[in-house]
Amino acid sequence: MNYKKLLGLLALLLSFALVASACGDDDDSGSDTDGGSEEEGDAESEAEGEESGDEGEAMSGGSVTYGIVEPAWIDSFNTQDSEGFEVARLLFDGLTDYGEDLEPVPAVATEWTTEDNIVWTFTLRDDVTFHDGTPVTAQSFVDGWNRVADPEMLSDVAYQGSLAAGIEGWEEVETGEATEISGVEAIDDTTLQVTLVSPYAPLPKVLSHPVFSPVNLAAVEAGGDSYSDSPVGNGPYMMDGVWQHDVAIDLVRFEDYYGEAGLPDAINFGIYDSQETMYLEAQAGNLDISEVPPENITTMEDDFPGRTIDVPVGVINYLGFPQTVAPFENPDIRRAMSLAIDRETITEEIFAGTRFPANGFAPELAPGAISGCEYTEYDPETAKELFDAAGGIPEGKVTISFNTGGGHEDWTQAVANGWLQTLGIEADFVGQEFAPYYDVLQAGEASGPYRAGWGWDSPTAENFLSIYHTDSVDNYASYSSESFDSAIDEFRLAASEEEGFPALATAQEILCEDMPVAPMFFNRQQKVYTERVDNVVYSVFGFTLLEDVEVVG
C-alpha cells in the first residue's frame, strides 16, 4: 500500500481534526470490533509516532513476531475483525488500495472508468499470480465474489457486495434466487466490468476490502474443508503451513509478488489470550511487536524507551442498546443512560488520555463526520430526570456484555459505576472471547448493553453510519428508522462523495436524537516493539505495516 505518503498527509489532516475537536484532551483511534486501543496526541507527536526508524536504505531479511488475539477468519471471503484483517491484507490484494488523500489507488487494477457511477470498468495488470503460480485474471475476481455471495458459504461480510457496494445481482445470490452475480463480468483476462443497482461514487474505496479479493477456485477445491486455515492468495506474503488455532499463524514472503517486495523474510503472528500476556512476552523479548494494555499506557515509554507508537485511527467503541429487549426500545432510557456516562473521566483515568471522548457517531478524521451530539455530554441531573420519567429499568439491574482480551473490563466497570451512582442501576457482566461473542451479537442475543466497536472498511463517515441501517447485518441494536435509512440512501445516490455530505450530516443528527447506541470513545492505537525491529509503522486504518518492518537484531 502507498502508506508512506499517506501517513505524512494524515499527520496534517489529524492535526486539523484534533484541533477542531479540541476543548480538551485528544483521543483515540484504533481497534476494530475486537479490542486493541489507540488514541490521541498532537499532530507533531503523531507524525513522529506513526513511523519510526532511521532514514536510509531499508534492511530486508529476518522474521518478525507480532501479537494478536485469535481471529475469526483469515480467508478473505469472511475477514471481519482487525486481527484477521492484519493477516488477510498480507495474503490478498484486491482491485484497489488507498493513496495519499485517502483516495483509492491501483492495486491489481491499473485504472477504472465510469460514465454514470453505475457501470464501472476495471483494467487489470497481466503479471499478477496466486501463491501457487496460477495467473490472476478478471475471472478470478468473478469467482471470488460469487464465492462470498454464495449462501452456503455463510459469509458474515457478504453484505459488503450487496449493501456496501450495491452490486447488481449480488443480493439475489445471497438469498438463493440466483447462482451467479449478474453485475460482475470478466470481459477478458484483464477487463472486469461491475454494474451497480444505483449510482455510487465511492465504489473504488469500498472495493479495497479483502472480501473483494480474487480467488483460485482450484486451490479452494483442493484444500477442501482445511482451505480457510491455509488460504492461497495473491498478496506480498503467503501461508507457511496452516493456521495453528490459538497458537500462531506463520507467513513467508511471496518471492513472485508483482509489487514491492516485503522486507521481512517471515512474519509470525503469535496468538495470545489477552493484551496483558502479549505485553509481558514483549518485555521478556519473546515477541517483537505488542499491543498495550490500558494499565501499561502510562508506563510503556519507560518499559520500551523510544520504541512506542501512539496514533489516532479510524475506530469507535460504543455501548449498544438491544431495542428488542425492554426497556431499551424507549429512546429516553437510551438517552438517559448515555448522559450518565462520564466519558472524559473514563478516558483520562483509565486510558491516561489516550482516547478521545466520542461526541458523535464517526471519528472526525472520517470525511463527512460531524460532532456535538448533546446526549454524549455528561449530565447526571438530566439523565436522572429522563430515566425516572421513562419508568426506569425493572428490578434496577442490567447485564453488560463485552469481549475479553481487548482491555474492555475496566471501562465497562466504570460505566456501570456511573449508572449505579446516577441512576441506581446495578450491573452484572458477561465476558466472552471475541469469536463467540461476535456470534452472540450477530444472533441478536444480547440481553442488555453490549460493547462493540467499528473500524472503518473505507475512509468515509458513511462506513461508520451505515451499520445502523435497517438492513445492515452489523445493526446489532436492531435499530430501524425510515428517515435515517433515507438519509444514507441519499448519500449513496450523490454524484460525488462531497455532494453527499449534507445527507450524512442529517443521518448523524437523527442518530443523535434516537441514540441506538452510546458512543464511548474514538480510538488511538498504542504499540510497543523491541530492539530487534525498527521502522514500525501503524496506519490510520488500524493495522501495522508489517511488510515494511526492518529486523535489526
Coordinates of C-alpha atoms in Angstrom, one line a residue:
M1 CA 0.0 0.0 0.0
N2 CA 1.1 3.5 -0.7
Y3 CA 1.2 4.4 3.0
K4 CA 4.5 6.2 3.2
K5 CA 3.0 9.3 1.6
L6 CA -0.4 8.7 3.2
L7 CA 1.0 8.8 6.7
G8 CA 2.6 12.2 6.2
L9 CA -0.6 13.7 4.9
L10 CA -2.6 12.1 7.7
A11 CA -0.5 13.7 10.3
L12 CA -1.5 17.1 8.8
L13 CA -5.2 16.0 8.5
L14 CA -5.3 14.7 12.0
S15 CA -3.8 17.9 13.4
F16 CA -6.8 19.8 12.0
A17 CA -9.2 17.1 13.2
L18 CA -7.8 17.2 16.7
V19 CA -7.7 20.9 16.9
A20 CA -11.3 21.1 15.7
S21 CA -12.4 18.7 18.3
A22 CA -10.3 20.1 21.0
C23 CA -11.8 21.6 24.1
G24 CA -9.7 19.1 26.0
D25 CA -7.7 16.0 25.5
D26 CA -7.0 14.5 22.2
D27 CA -8.1 11.0 22.0
D28 CA -8.4 7.8 20.2
S29 CA -8.4 5.8 17.2
G30 CA -7.6 2.3 16.7
S31 CA -9.0 -1.1 17.3
D32 CA -11.7 -2.7 15.4
T33 CA -14.5 -4.7 16.6
D34 CA -12.5 -6.9 18.9
G35 CA -10.3 -4.9 21.0
G36 CA -7.0 -3.0 20.9
S37 CA -6.6 0.6 21.6
E38 CA -5.4 3.8 20.0
E39 CA -5.7 7.3 20.7
E40 CA -4.8 10.9 21.0
G41 CA -1.8 13.2 20.8
D42 CA -0.8 16.4 19.0
A43 CA 0.0 16.4 15.3
E44 CA 3.8 16.6 15.7
S45 CA 4.0 13.6 18.1
E46 CA 1.6 11.7 15.9
A47 CA 3.7 12.2 12.8
E48 CA 6.8 11.0 14.8
G49 CA 5.0 8.1 16.4
E50 CA 3.5 6.7 13.3
E51 CA 6.8 5.9 11.7
S52 CA 10.0 5.1 13.5
G53 CA 13.5 4.3 12.3
D54 CA 16.4 6.0 10.7
E55 CA 16.5 7.3 7.2
G56 CA 18.5 5.3 4.7
E57 CA 18.4 2.0 2.8
A58 CA 15.8 -0.4 4.3
M59 CA 17.1 -3.6 5.8
S60 CA 15.5 -6.8 4.5
G61 CA 15.5 -10.3 5.8
G62 CA 14.8 -12.0 9.1
S63 CA 11.5 -12.8 10.8
V64 CA 9.1 -10.6 12.8
T65 CA 6.8 -11.8 15.6
Y66 CA 3.6 -9.9 16.1
G67 CA 1.0 -10.3 18.8
I68 CA -2.8 -10.8 18.1
V69 CA -5.7 -12.5 19.7
E70 CA -7.4 -15.4 17.9
P71 CA -9.1 -14.0 14.7
A72 CA -12.5 -15.2 13.5
W73 CA -11.2 -15.7 9.9
I74 CA -8.2 -15.1 7.7
D75 CA -9.8 -16.3 4.5
S76 CA -10.7 -13.2 2.5
F77 CA -14.3 -14.3 2.0
N78 CA -15.1 -13.8 5.7
T79 CA -12.5 -11.4 7.0
Q80 CA -14.4 -9.5 9.7
D81 CA -12.2 -8.3 12.5
S82 CA -9.0 -6.3 13.0
E83 CA -6.9 -9.4 13.9
G84 CA -8.0 -11.3 10.8
F85 CA -7.5 -8.1 8.7
E86 CA -3.9 -7.9 9.8
V87 CA -3.3 -11.3 8.2
A88 CA -5.6 -11.1 5.2
R89 CA -4.2 -7.8 3.9
L90 CA -0.8 -9.5 3.6
L91 CA -2.3 -12.6 1.9
F92 CA -4.6 -10.9 -0.6
D93 CA -4.6 -7.9 -2.9
G94 CA -7.8 -6.6 -4.4
L95 CA -8.5 -4.2 -7.3
T96 CA -7.7 -1.1 -5.4
D97 CA -5.8 0.3 -2.4
Y98 CA -5.5 3.6 -0.7
G99 CA -3.2 6.5 -1.5
E100 CA -2.3 9.9 -0.1
D101 CA -5.5 11.9 0.4
L102 CA -7.5 8.8 1.4
E103 CA -8.4 8.2 -2.3
P104 CA -8.2 4.8 -4.0
V105 CA -5.1 3.9 -6.0
P106 CA -4.4 1.0 -8.2
A107 CA -3.5 -2.5 -6.9
V108 CA -4.4 -5.4 -9.2
A109 CA -6.4 -2.9 -11.3
T110 CA -4.3 -0.3 -13.1
E111 CA -7.3 2.0 -13.8
W112 CA -11.0 2.3 -13.7
T113 CA -13.6 4.3 -15.6
T114 CA -17.3 5.1 -15.4
E115 CA -19.7 7.5 -17.1
D116 CA -22.6 7.2 -14.7
N117 CA -21.3 5.7 -11.4
I118 CA -23.3 2.6 -12.2
V119 CA -21.3 0.7 -14.8
W120 CA -17.6 0.6 -13.9
T121 CA -14.8 -0.9 -16.0
F122 CA -11.6 -2.0 -14.3
T123 CA -8.4 -2.7 -16.3
L124 CA -6.2 -5.3 -14.6
R125 CA -2.5 -6.0 -14.6
D126 CA -1.3 -9.0 -16.6
D127 CA 1.6 -10.0 -14.3
V128 CA -0.2 -11.0 -11.1
T129 CA -0.2 -14.6 -9.9
F130 CA -1.6 -16.5 -6.9
H131 CA 0.9 -18.0 -4.5
D132 CA 0.7 -21.3 -6.3
G133 CA 1.7 -19.7 -9.6
T134 CA -1.8 -19.6 -11.2
P135 CA -2.4 -16.3 -13.0
V136 CA -4.9 -13.8 -11.5
T137 CA -7.4 -12.8 -14.2
A138 CA -10.7 -10.9 -14.2
Q139 CA -12.4 -14.3 -13.9
S140 CA -10.6 -14.8 -10.6
F141 CA -12.5 -11.8 -9.2
V142 CA -15.8 -13.1 -10.6
D143 CA -15.1 -16.4 -8.9
G144 CA -14.1 -14.7 -5.6
W145 CA -17.1 -12.5 -5.4
N146 CA -19.5 -15.3 -6.3
R147 CA -17.9 -17.4 -3.5
V148 CA -18.5 -14.6 -1.0
A149 CA -22.2 -14.2 -2.0
D150 CA -22.9 -18.0 -2.1
P151 CA -25.4 -18.5 0.8
E152 CA -23.8 -21.9 1.5
M153 CA -20.6 -20.2 2.4
L154 CA -22.3 -18.3 5.3
S155 CA -20.0 -15.3 4.9
D156 CA -20.7 -12.8 7.7
V157 CA -19.4 -10.0 5.4
A158 CA -21.3 -10.8 2.2
Y159 CA -23.3 -7.7 2.7
Q160 CA -20.2 -5.8 1.5
G161 CA -21.2 -6.6 -2.0
S162 CA -25.0 -6.1 -1.7
L163 CA -25.4 -3.3 0.8
A164 CA -22.0 -1.5 0.9
A165 CA -21.1 -1.7 -2.8
G166 CA -24.6 -2.2 -4.2
I167 CA -23.5 -4.7 -6.9
E168 CA -26.4 -5.7 -9.2
G169 CA -27.4 -9.3 -8.7
W170 CA -25.3 -9.9 -5.5
E171 CA -28.3 -9.9 -3.2
E172 CA -30.1 -12.5 -5.4
V173 CA -27.2 -14.8 -5.0
E174 CA -27.1 -14.2 -1.2
T175 CA -30.8 -15.1 -1.0
G176 CA -30.5 -18.2 -3.2
E177 CA -32.5 -16.7 -6.1
A178 CA -29.5 -16.9 -8.4
T179 CA -26.2 -18.8 -8.6
E180 CA -24.1 -16.1 -10.2
I181 CA -23.8 -12.3 -9.7
S182 CA -25.2 -10.6 -12.7
G183 CA -23.4 -7.4 -12.1
V184 CA -19.8 -8.7 -12.4
E185 CA -18.4 -9.8 -15.7
A186 CA -15.0 -10.8 -17.0
I187 CA -14.9 -9.1 -20.4
D188 CA -11.4 -10.7 -21.0
D189 CA -8.5 -11.7 -18.8
T190 CA -7.6 -8.1 -17.9
T191 CA -11.0 -6.3 -18.0
L192 CA -13.6 -6.6 -15.3
Q193 CA -17.0 -4.9 -15.6
V194 CA -19.0 -4.1 -12.5
T195 CA -22.6 -2.9 -12.6
L196 CA -24.4 -1.4 -9.6
V197 CA -28.0 -1.3 -8.7
S198 CA -27.8 2.5 -8.4
P199 CA -25.1 5.2 -8.7
Y200 CA -22.4 5.0 -6.0
A201 CA -19.4 7.3 -6.4
P202 CA -17.2 5.8 -3.6
L203 CA -17.2 2.3 -5.1
P204 CA -13.4 2.1 -5.7
K205 CA -12.9 2.9 -2.0
V206 CA -15.2 0.0 -0.9
L207 CA -13.5 -2.5 -3.3
S208 CA -10.3 -2.3 -1.3
H209 CA -11.8 -4.5 1.4
P210 CA -10.3 -8.1 1.5
V211 CA -13.8 -9.5 0.8
F212 CA -13.4 -8.3 -2.8
S213 CA -10.2 -10.3 -3.4
P214 CA -9.7 -12.7 -6.2
V215 CA -9.8 -16.5 -5.6
N216 CA -8.3 -19.5 -7.2
L217 CA -11.2 -22.0 -7.2
A218 CA -8.9 -24.9 -8.0
A219 CA -6.9 -24.2 -4.8
V220 CA -10.2 -23.9 -2.8
E221 CA -11.4 -27.2 -4.1
A222 CA -8.0 -28.9 -3.5
G223 CA -7.9 -27.5 0.0
G224 CA -11.3 -28.8 1.0
D225 CA -12.5 -28.1 4.5
S226 CA -9.0 -27.0 5.5
Y227 CA -8.6 -24.4 2.8
S228 CA -9.6 -21.5 5.1
D229 CA -6.8 -22.4 7.5
S230 CA -4.2 -22.1 4.7
P231 CA -5.7 -19.8 2.0
V232 CA -3.9 -19.2 -1.3
G233 CA -3.8 -15.5 -2.0
N234 CA -2.0 -13.1 -4.3
G235 CA -0.5 -10.7 -1.8
P236 CA 3.1 -10.0 -0.7
Y237 CA 3.1 -12.9 1.8
M238 CA 1.9 -16.5 1.7
M239 CA 1.0 -19.1 4.3
D240 CA 3.8 -21.1 5.8
G241 CA 1.9 -24.2 6.9
V242 CA -1.6 -24.0 8.4
W243 CA -3.2 -21.7 11.0
Q244 CA -2.5 -23.2 14.4
H245 CA -5.6 -22.1 16.2
D246 CA -5.0 -20.2 19.5
V247 CA -1.2 -20.6 18.8
A248 CA 0.2 -19.0 15.7
I249 CA -0.2 -18.0 12.0
D250 CA 3.0 -18.1 10.0
L251 CA 3.7 -16.3 6.8
V252 CA 6.6 -16.1 4.4
R253 CA 7.4 -13.6 1.7
F254 CA 6.0 -14.4 -1.7
E255 CA 9.0 -14.1 -4.0
D256 CA 7.0 -13.7 -7.2
Y257 CA 4.8 -10.8 -5.9
Y258 CA 4.1 -8.3 -8.6
G259 CA 4.6 -5.2 -6.4
E260 CA 7.2 -4.0 -4.0
A261 CA 8.6 -7.0 -2.0
G262 CA 8.2 -7.1 1.7
L263 CA 11.3 -6.6 3.9
P264 CA 11.0 -9.5 6.4
D265 CA 11.5 -13.0 5.1
A266 CA 8.8 -14.2 7.5
I267 CA 6.0 -12.8 9.6
N268 CA 4.9 -14.9 12.6
F269 CA 1.6 -13.9 14.2
G270 CA 1.6 -15.2 17.8
I271 CA -1.9 -15.7 19.2
Y272 CA -2.5 -14.6 22.8
D273 CA -5.4 -14.7 25.2
S274 CA -5.0 -11.1 26.2
Q275 CA -3.1 -7.8 25.7
E276 CA -1.5 -8.3 29.2
T277 CA 0.1 -11.6 28.1
M278 CA 1.3 -10.1 24.9
Y279 CA 2.9 -7.2 26.7
L280 CA 4.7 -9.5 29.2
E281 CA 6.0 -11.6 26.3
A282 CA 7.4 -8.4 24.6
Q283 CA 9.0 -7.4 27.8
A284 CA 10.7 -10.8 28.1
G285 CA 12.0 -10.5 24.5
N286 CA 9.8 -13.2 23.1
L287 CA 7.6 -11.0 21.0
D288 CA 8.7 -8.2 18.7
I289 CA 5.6 -6.1 18.5
S290 CA 2.8 -6.0 21.1
E291 CA -0.4 -4.2 21.9
V292 CA -0.5 -2.2 25.1
P293 CA -3.0 -3.0 27.9
P294 CA -4.7 0.1 29.4
E295 CA -2.8 -0.2 32.7
N296 CA 0.5 0.0 30.9
I297 CA -0.2 3.0 28.7
T298 CA 1.4 5.4 31.3
T299 CA 4.5 3.1 31.7
M300 CA 5.1 2.0 28.1
E301 CA 7.7 4.6 27.4
D302 CA 9.7 3.6 30.4
D303 CA 9.3 -0.1 29.5
F304 CA 10.2 0.4 25.9
P305 CA 12.1 3.8 25.7
G306 CA 11.9 5.3 22.2
R307 CA 10.1 2.2 20.9
T308 CA 6.4 3.1 21.3
I309 CA 3.6 4.1 19.0
D310 CA 0.5 6.1 19.9
V311 CA -1.6 7.3 16.9
P312 CA -5.2 8.1 16.1
V313 CA -7.0 5.5 13.9
G314 CA -10.5 5.3 12.4
V315 CA -12.2 3.3 15.2
I316 CA -15.1 3.9 17.5
N317 CA -16.1 2.0 20.7
Y318 CA -19.6 2.1 21.8
L319 CA -22.2 0.6 24.1
G320 CA -25.2 -0.7 22.2
F321 CA -28.8 -1.0 23.4
P322 CA -30.8 -4.0 22.1
Q323 CA -34.1 -2.5 21.1
T324 CA -35.8 -5.8 21.1
V325 CA -35.3 -6.0 24.9
A326 CA -37.4 -3.9 27.2
P327 CA -37.0 -1.1 28.2
F328 CA -34.2 -0.3 25.7
E329 CA -36.8 0.3 23.0
N330 CA -37.5 3.6 24.8
P331 CA -35.3 6.4 23.4
D332 CA -35.4 8.3 26.7
I333 CA -33.9 5.3 28.6
R334 CA -31.1 5.2 26.0
R335 CA -30.6 9.0 26.2
A336 CA -30.5 8.9 30.0
M337 CA -28.0 6.1 30.2
S338 CA -25.8 7.9 27.7
L339 CA -26.0 11.2 29.6
A340 CA -25.0 9.3 32.8
I341 CA -21.6 8.3 31.3
D342 CA -18.6 10.5 32.3
R343 CA -16.6 9.8 29.1
E344 CA -14.0 12.4 29.9
T345 CA -13.1 10.9 33.2
I346 CA -13.1 7.4 31.8
T347 CA -10.7 8.3 29.0
E348 CA -8.4 10.2 31.4
E349 CA -8.4 7.9 34.3
I350 CA -8.5 4.5 32.6
F351 CA -6.8 5.3 29.3
A352 CA -4.5 8.1 30.5
G353 CA -5.9 10.5 27.9
T354 CA -5.2 8.1 25.1
R355 CA -8.8 8.0 23.9
F356 CA -11.0 10.9 22.8
P357 CA -14.5 11.0 24.3
A358 CA -16.9 10.4 21.5
N359 CA -19.2 13.3 20.8
G360 CA -20.6 11.8 17.7
F361 CA -21.0 8.6 15.7
A362 CA -18.0 8.8 13.5
P363 CA -14.4 10.0 14.2
E364 CA -13.7 13.4 12.9
L365 CA -10.9 12.2 10.7
A366 CA -13.6 10.4 8.6
P367 CA -14.7 12.5 5.7
G368 CA -18.3 13.6 6.3
A369 CA -18.3 13.2 10.1
I370 CA -19.9 15.8 12.4
S371 CA -19.6 16.2 16.2
G372 CA -21.6 17.8 19.0
C373 CA -24.3 15.2 19.9
E374 CA -25.9 16.6 23.0
Y375 CA -26.6 13.2 24.5
T376 CA -22.9 12.3 24.6
E377 CA -22.4 15.0 27.2
Y378 CA -22.1 14.1 30.9
D379 CA -25.3 15.5 32.5
P380 CA -26.3 13.4 35.5
E381 CA -29.2 15.6 36.6
T382 CA -30.9 15.5 33.2
A383 CA -30.1 11.8 32.9
K384 CA -31.9 11.1 36.2
E385 CA -34.9 13.1 35.2
L386 CA -35.3 11.4 31.8
F387 CA -34.7 7.9 33.4
D388 CA -37.3 8.3 36.1
A389 CA -39.8 9.9 33.7
A390 CA -39.4 6.9 31.4
G391 CA -40.1 4.4 34.1
G392 CA -36.5 3.3 34.8
I393 CA -35.4 -0.4 34.4
P394 CA -37.3 -3.2 36.0
E395 CA -35.6 -4.5 39.2
G396 CA -32.9 -1.9 38.7
K397 CA -30.4 -4.3 37.1
V398 CA -28.7 -4.7 33.7
T399 CA -26.3 -7.2 32.1
I400 CA -23.3 -5.6 30.3
S401 CA -21.7 -7.8 27.7
F402 CA -18.2 -7.4 26.3
N403 CA -15.4 -9.4 24.6
T404 CA -12.5 -10.4 26.7
G405 CA -8.8 -9.9 25.9
G406 CA -9.3 -6.4 24.4
G407 CA -8.9 -4.2 27.5
H408 CA -12.6 -3.6 28.0
E409 CA -13.1 -4.8 31.6
D410 CA -12.1 -1.6 33.4
W411 CA -14.0 1.0 31.3
T412 CA -17.2 -1.1 31.2
Q413 CA -17.0 -1.3 35.0
A414 CA -16.5 2.4 35.2
V415 CA -19.7 2.9 33.1
A416 CA -21.5 0.6 35.4
N417 CA -20.3 2.6 38.5
G418 CA -21.7 5.8 36.9
W419 CA -25.0 4.2 36.2
L420 CA -25.2 3.0 39.8
Q421 CA -24.3 6.4 41.2
T422 CA -26.6 8.4 38.9
L423 CA -29.5 6.1 38.0
G424 CA -29.4 3.5 40.8
I425 CA -28.8 0.6 38.3
E426 CA -26.7 -2.4 39.3
A427 CA -24.9 -4.4 36.7
D428 CA -23.8 -8.0 36.0
F429 CA -21.1 -8.6 33.5
V430 CA -20.7 -11.3 30.8
G431 CA -17.3 -11.6 29.1
Q432 CA -16.5 -13.9 26.2
E433 CA -13.7 -14.4 23.7
F434 CA -14.2 -12.4 20.6
A435 CA -15.3 -15.1 18.1
P436 CA -18.2 -16.5 20.3
Y437 CA -19.1 -13.0 21.5
Y438 CA -19.4 -11.8 17.9
D439 CA -21.7 -14.8 17.2
V440 CA -23.9 -13.6 20.1
L441 CA -24.2 -10.1 18.7
Q442 CA -25.0 -11.3 15.2
A443 CA -27.7 -13.6 16.6
G444 CA -29.3 -10.6 18.4
E445 CA -28.9 -12.4 21.7
A446 CA -27.5 -9.6 23.9
S447 CA -29.9 -9.1 26.8
G448 CA -28.6 -5.7 27.8
P449 CA -26.0 -3.0 26.9
Y450 CA -23.2 -4.6 24.9
R451 CA -19.7 -3.4 24.0
A452 CA -19.0 -3.2 20.3
G453 CA -16.7 -1.2 18.0
W454 CA -16.2 -0.4 14.4
G455 CA -13.0 0.2 12.4
W456 CA -13.6 1.6 9.0
D457 CA -13.6 -0.6 6.0
S458 CA -13.2 2.5 3.8
P459 CA -12.3 6.1 4.7
T460 CA -15.7 7.8 4.9
A461 CA -18.2 8.6 7.6
E462 CA -20.8 6.6 5.8
N463 CA -18.9 3.4 6.7
F464 CA -19.4 4.2 10.4
L465 CA -23.0 5.2 10.0
S466 CA -24.4 2.5 7.6
I467 CA -24.0 -0.1 10.3
Y468 CA -27.3 1.4 11.8
H469 CA -29.2 1.0 8.6
T470 CA -32.2 -1.3 9.0
D471 CA -30.8 -3.8 6.5
S472 CA -27.3 -3.9 8.0
V473 CA -26.2 -7.2 9.5
D474 CA -24.0 -5.2 11.8
N475 CA -27.0 -3.4 13.2
Y476 CA -26.8 -5.4 16.5
A477 CA -29.2 -3.0 18.2
S478 CA -32.0 -3.8 15.8
Y479 CA -32.4 -0.1 15.2
S480 CA -34.8 1.0 12.5
S481 CA -35.6 4.5 11.2
E482 CA -37.0 5.3 7.8
S483 CA -35.6 8.8 8.0
F484 CA -32.2 7.6 8.8
D485 CA -32.2 5.0 6.1
S486 CA -33.4 7.6 3.6
A487 CA -30.5 9.9 4.5
I488 CA -28.0 7.1 4.0
D489 CA -29.6 6.2 0.7
E490 CA -29.5 9.9 -0.4
F491 CA -25.8 10.0 0.3
R492 CA -25.2 6.9 -1.8
L493 CA -27.0 8.4 -4.8
A494 CA -25.0 11.6 -4.8
A495 CA -22.8 12.4 -7.8
S496 CA -19.7 12.6 -5.6
E497 CA -18.9 11.8 -2.0
E498 CA -18.6 15.5 -1.1
E499 CA -22.0 16.3 -2.6
G500 CA -23.5 13.6 -0.3
F501 CA -22.0 15.1 2.9
P502 CA -25.2 17.1 3.8
A503 CA -27.2 13.8 3.8
L504 CA -24.6 12.3 6.1
A505 CA -25.0 15.2 8.4
T506 CA -28.7 14.6 8.5
A507 CA -28.2 10.9 9.3
Q508 CA -25.9 11.8 12.2
E509 CA -28.4 14.2 13.6
I510 CA -31.1 11.5 13.5
L511 CA -28.8 9.1 15.3
C512 CA -28.1 11.7 18.0
E513 CA -31.8 12.1 18.6
D514 CA -32.5 8.4 18.7
M515 CA -29.3 7.1 20.4
P516 CA -29.5 3.5 19.3
V517 CA -26.0 3.2 20.9
A518 CA -24.0 5.3 23.3
P519 CA -20.8 6.3 21.6
M520 CA -17.9 6.0 24.1
F521 CA -14.6 7.0 22.6
F522 CA -12.7 7.3 19.4
N523 CA -9.5 5.2 19.5
R524 CA -5.8 5.7 19.4
Q525 CA -3.7 2.7 19.0
Q526 CA -0.7 2.0 21.2
K527 CA 2.0 -0.4 20.2
V528 CA 5.4 -1.2 21.6
Y529 CA 8.3 -3.0 19.9
T530 CA 11.6 -4.4 21.0
E531 CA 15.2 -3.6 19.9
R532 CA 15.1 -6.5 17.4
V533 CA 13.0 -4.4 15.0
D534 CA 12.7 -0.9 13.6
N535 CA 10.7 1.1 11.1
V536 CA 7.5 0.0 12.8
V537 CA 4.6 1.9 11.3
Y538 CA 0.9 1.8 12.3
S539 CA -1.6 3.1 9.8
V540 CA -4.7 5.2 10.4
F541 CA -6.7 2.3 9.0
G542 CA -5.9 0.1 12.0
F543 CA -3.0 -2.2 11.2
T544 CA 0.8 -2.4 11.3
L545 CA 2.7 -2.2 8.0
L546 CA 4.5 -5.4 8.8
E547 CA 5.8 -5.7 5.3
D548 CA 8.0 -2.6 6.0
V549 CA 9.4 -3.7 9.4
E550 CA 13.2 -4.0 9.5
V551 CA 14.8 -6.7 11.5
V552 CA 17.9 -5.2 13.1
G553 CA 18.8 -7.6 15.9

